[in-house]
Coordinates of C-alpha atoms and ligand atoms in Angstrom, one line a residue:
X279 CA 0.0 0.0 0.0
X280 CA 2.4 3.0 1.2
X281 CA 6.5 2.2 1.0
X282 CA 9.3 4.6 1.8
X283 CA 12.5 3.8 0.4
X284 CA 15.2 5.4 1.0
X285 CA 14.0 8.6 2.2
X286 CA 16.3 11.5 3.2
X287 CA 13.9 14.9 4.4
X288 CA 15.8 18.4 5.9
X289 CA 14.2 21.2 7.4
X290 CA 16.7 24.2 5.6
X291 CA 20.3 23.0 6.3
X292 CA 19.0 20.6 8.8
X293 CA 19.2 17.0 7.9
X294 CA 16.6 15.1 9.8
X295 CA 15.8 11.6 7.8
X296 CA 19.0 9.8 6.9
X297 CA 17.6 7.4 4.5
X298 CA 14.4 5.3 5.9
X299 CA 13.2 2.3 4.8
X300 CA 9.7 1.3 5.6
X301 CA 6.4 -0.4 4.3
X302 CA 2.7 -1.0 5.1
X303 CA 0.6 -3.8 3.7
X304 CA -2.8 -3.0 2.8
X305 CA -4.7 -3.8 6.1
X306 CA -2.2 -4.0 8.2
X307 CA -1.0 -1.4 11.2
X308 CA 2.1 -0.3 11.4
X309 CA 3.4 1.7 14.6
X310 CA 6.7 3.8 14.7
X311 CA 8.1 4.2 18.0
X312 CA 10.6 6.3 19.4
X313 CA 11.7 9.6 21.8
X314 CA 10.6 12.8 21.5
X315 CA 13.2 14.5 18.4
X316 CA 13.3 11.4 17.1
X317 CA 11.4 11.8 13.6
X318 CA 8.4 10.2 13.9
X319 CA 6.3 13.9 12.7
X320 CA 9.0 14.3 10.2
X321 CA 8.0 11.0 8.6
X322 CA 5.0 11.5 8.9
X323 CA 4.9 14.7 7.2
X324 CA 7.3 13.7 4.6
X325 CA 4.7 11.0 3.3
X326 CA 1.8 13.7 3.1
X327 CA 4.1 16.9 1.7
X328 CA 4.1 19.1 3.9
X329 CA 8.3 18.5 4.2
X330 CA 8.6 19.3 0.7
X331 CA 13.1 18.8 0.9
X332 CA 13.3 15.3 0.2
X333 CA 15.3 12.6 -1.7
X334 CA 14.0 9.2 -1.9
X335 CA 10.9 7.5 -3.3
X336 CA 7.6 7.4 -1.3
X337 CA 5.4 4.4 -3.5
X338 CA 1.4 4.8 -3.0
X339 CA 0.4 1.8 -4.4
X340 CA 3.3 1.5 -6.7
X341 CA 2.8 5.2 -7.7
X342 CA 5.8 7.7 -6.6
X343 CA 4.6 10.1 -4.6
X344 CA 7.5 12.3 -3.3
X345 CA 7.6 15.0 -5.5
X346 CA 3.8 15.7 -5.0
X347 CA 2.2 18.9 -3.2
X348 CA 0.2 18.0 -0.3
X349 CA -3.8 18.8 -1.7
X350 CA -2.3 16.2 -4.6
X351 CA -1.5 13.5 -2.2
X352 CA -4.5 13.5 -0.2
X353 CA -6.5 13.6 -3.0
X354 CA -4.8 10.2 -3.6
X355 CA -6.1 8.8 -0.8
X356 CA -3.5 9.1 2.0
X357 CA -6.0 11.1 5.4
X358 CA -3.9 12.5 8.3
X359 CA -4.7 12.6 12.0
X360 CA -2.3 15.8 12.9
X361 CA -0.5 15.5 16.3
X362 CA -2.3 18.0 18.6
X363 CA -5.9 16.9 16.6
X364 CA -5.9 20.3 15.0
X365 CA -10.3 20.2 15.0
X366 CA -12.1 23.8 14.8
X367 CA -13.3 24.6 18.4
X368 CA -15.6 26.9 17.0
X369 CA -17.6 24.3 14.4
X370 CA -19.8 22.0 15.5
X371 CA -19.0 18.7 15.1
X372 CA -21.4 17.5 12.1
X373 CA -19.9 20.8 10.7
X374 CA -16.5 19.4 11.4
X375 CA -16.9 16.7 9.7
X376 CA -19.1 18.0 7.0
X377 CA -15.8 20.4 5.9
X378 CA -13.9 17.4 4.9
X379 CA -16.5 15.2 3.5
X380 CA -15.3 13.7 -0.2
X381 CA -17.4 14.9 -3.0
X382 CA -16.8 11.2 -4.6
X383 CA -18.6 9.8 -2.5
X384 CA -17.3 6.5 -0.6
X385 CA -17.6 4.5 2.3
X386 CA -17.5 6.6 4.7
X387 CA -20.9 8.9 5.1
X388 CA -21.4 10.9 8.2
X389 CA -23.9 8.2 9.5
X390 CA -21.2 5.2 9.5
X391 CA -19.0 7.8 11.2
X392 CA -21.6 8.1 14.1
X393 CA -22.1 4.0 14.1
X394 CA -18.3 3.9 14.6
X395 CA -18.1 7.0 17.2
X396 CA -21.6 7.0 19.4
X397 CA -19.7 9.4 21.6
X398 CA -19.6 11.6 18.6
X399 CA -23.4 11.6 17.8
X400 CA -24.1 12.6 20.9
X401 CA -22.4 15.3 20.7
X402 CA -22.9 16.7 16.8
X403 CA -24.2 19.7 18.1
X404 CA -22.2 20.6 20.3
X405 CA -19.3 23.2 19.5
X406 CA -15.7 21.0 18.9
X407 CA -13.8 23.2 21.4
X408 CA -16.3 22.2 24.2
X409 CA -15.3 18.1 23.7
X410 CA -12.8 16.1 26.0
X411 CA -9.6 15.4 25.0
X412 CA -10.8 11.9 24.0
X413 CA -14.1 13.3 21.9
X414 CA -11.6 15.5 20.1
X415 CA -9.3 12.9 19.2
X416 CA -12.3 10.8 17.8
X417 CA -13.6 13.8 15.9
X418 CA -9.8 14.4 14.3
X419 CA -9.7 10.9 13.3
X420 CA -13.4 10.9 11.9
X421 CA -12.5 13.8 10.4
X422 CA -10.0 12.1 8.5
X423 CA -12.6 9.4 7.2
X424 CA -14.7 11.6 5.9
X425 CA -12.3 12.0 3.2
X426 CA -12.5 8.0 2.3
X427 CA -8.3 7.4 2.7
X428 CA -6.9 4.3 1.3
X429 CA -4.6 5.0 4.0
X430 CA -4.6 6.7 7.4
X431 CA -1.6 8.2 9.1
X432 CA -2.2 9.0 12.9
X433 CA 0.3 11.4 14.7
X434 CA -0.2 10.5 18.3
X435 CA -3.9 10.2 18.5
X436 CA -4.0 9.1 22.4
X437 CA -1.3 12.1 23.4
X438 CA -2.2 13.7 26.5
X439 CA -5.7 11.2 27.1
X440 CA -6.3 9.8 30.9
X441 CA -5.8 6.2 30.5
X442 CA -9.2 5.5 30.1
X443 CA -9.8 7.4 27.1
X444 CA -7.0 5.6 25.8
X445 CA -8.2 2.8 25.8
X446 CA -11.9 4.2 24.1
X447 CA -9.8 5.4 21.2
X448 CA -7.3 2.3 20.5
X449 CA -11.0 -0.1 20.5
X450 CA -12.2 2.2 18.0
X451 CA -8.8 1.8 16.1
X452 CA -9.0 -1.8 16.7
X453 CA -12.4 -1.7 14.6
X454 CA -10.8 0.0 12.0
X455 CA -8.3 -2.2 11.6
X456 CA -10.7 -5.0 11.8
X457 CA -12.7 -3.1 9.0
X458 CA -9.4 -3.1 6.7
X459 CA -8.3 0.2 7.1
X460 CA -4.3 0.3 6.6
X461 CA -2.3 2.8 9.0
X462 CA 0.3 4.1 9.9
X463 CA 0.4 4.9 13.3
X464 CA 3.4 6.9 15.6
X465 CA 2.7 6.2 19.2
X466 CA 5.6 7.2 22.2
X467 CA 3.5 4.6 24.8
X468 CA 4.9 1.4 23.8
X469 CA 1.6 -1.2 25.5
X470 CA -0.5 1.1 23.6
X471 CA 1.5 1.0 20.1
X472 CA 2.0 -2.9 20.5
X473 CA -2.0 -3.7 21.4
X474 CA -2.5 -2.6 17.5
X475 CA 0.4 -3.4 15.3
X476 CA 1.1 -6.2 12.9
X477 CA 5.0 -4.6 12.7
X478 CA 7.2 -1.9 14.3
X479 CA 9.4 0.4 13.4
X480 CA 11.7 2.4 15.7
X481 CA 13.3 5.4 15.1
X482 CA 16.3 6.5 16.3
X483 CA 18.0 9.8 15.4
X484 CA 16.0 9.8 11.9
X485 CA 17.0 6.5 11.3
X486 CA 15.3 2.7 11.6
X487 CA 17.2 1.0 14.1
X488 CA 14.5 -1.5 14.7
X489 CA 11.9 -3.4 12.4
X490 CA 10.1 -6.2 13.5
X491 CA 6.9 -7.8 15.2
X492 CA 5.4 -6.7 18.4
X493 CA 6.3 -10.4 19.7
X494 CA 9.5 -9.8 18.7
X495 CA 9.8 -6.8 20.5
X496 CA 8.2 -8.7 23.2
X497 CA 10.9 -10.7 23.9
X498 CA 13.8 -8.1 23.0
X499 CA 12.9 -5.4 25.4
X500 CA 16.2 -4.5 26.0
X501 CA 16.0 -2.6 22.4
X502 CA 13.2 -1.1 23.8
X503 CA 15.0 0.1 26.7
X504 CA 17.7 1.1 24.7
X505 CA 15.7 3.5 22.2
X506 CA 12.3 4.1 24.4
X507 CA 12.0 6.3 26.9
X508 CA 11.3 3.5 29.4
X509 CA 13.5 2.8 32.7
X510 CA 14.1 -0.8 33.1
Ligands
ATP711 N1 9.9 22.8 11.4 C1 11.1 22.4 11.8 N2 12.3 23.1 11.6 C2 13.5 22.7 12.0 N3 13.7 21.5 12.7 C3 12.6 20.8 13.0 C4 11.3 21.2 12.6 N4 10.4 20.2 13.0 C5 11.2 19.3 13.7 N5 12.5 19.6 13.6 C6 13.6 18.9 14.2 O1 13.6 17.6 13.5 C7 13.9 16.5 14.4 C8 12.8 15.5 14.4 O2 11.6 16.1 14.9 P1 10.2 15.3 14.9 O3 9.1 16.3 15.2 O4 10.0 14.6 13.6 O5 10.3 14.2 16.0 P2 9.3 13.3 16.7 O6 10.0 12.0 16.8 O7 8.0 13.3 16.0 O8 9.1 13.9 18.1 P3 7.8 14.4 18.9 O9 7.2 13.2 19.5 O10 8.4 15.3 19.9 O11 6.9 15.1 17.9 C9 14.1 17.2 15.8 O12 15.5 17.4 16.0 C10 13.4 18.5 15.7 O13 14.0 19.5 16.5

């Protein structure tokens, strides 16, 4: 579905990604760990153009992407969840949603938004500023629907949630996945990132010094240690 190879991005003189490799199969989840700094947003942003100083190839569906301008790439299907959910506190939420619908048509209707999110139809009138942290995390991700994606990226979408909102966001995720949605997903908790994903990545320094499955991971924590802000 989405491949990165070799992908170098700089902010100005800055050289942030030194050459990342890294693919998600359609369906599956793919989580990318790491610190703070670390390039996790960078990626992130690389794939949907808004770090427009790149080398490297970034394949959507065999199609080279990189050298696209945002609007182009998310009109090929790849939807973003924005660290810090970005919503507009002073919309509604049917009006938050409505803004983004697709014009093609698809899948993903405002009424199979509110069958995934109940939480959200109880609130659709209500203005998006006055939601908890965990509503507006749900809104940002049905937000993101509404555009039909092949594709979903997710900065961070439980950042900042008690741990019980947490949890109501990664079930809803969990659904998604179950549904056949393919994401790619940068978490910093690592029980929360592992719960969902078929394969990690983590970064380190804008590099991959880790690729495998969560079971793997599992039984290595001592690379987890080593690159995760965890104390053993
Ligand atoms: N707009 C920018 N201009 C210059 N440098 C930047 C910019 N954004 C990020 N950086 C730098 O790029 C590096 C990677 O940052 P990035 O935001 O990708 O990390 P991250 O892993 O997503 O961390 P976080 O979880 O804190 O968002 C950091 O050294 C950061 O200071």
């Amino acid at each position: 579905m989405l491949e990165l190879k070799s992908v170098h991005s700089y902010y100005g003189e800055s050289h942030v990604l030194h050459g990342i490799n890294l693919e998600v199969q359609k369906g599956k989840v793919v989580t990318l760990l790491g610190r703070n700094g670390m390039g996790k947003t960078t990626t992130i942003h690389s794939i949907i153009g808004f770090v427009r100083k790149k080398q490297g190839e970034i394949l959507l569906e065999g199609e080279n992407i990189a050298g696209l301008e945002s609007h182009q790439i998310a009109r090929k299907g790849i939807g973003i969840v924005p660290q810090g959910r970005r919503i507009f506190p002073n919309l509604t939420v049917t009006e938050n949603l409505s803004v983004f619908a697709n014009h093609k048509g698809g899948e993903w209707t405002l009424e199979r938004i509110f069958e995934l999110f109940p939480r959200l139809k109880e609130r659709e009138k209500s203005h998006a500023g006055n939601l908890s942290g965990g509503e507006q995390s749900m809104l940002s991700i049905g937000r993101a629907l509404m555009r039909n994606p092949k594709i979903l990226l997710l900065d961070e979408p439980t950042e900042g949630l008690s741990p019980l909102m947490v949890g109501e966001v990664m079930e809803i995720l969990l659904k998604l996945k179950n549904s056949g949605m393919s994401m790619l997903f940068v978490e910093q908790n690592i029980s929360t990132a592992l719960s969902i994903a078929d394969d990690v990545y983590i970064l380190s320094k804008g590099q991959v010094v880790y690729h495998g499955q969560p079971e793997e991971l599992q039984e290595n924590m001592n690379i987890a240690y080593q690159y995760l802000a965890l104390s053993s």
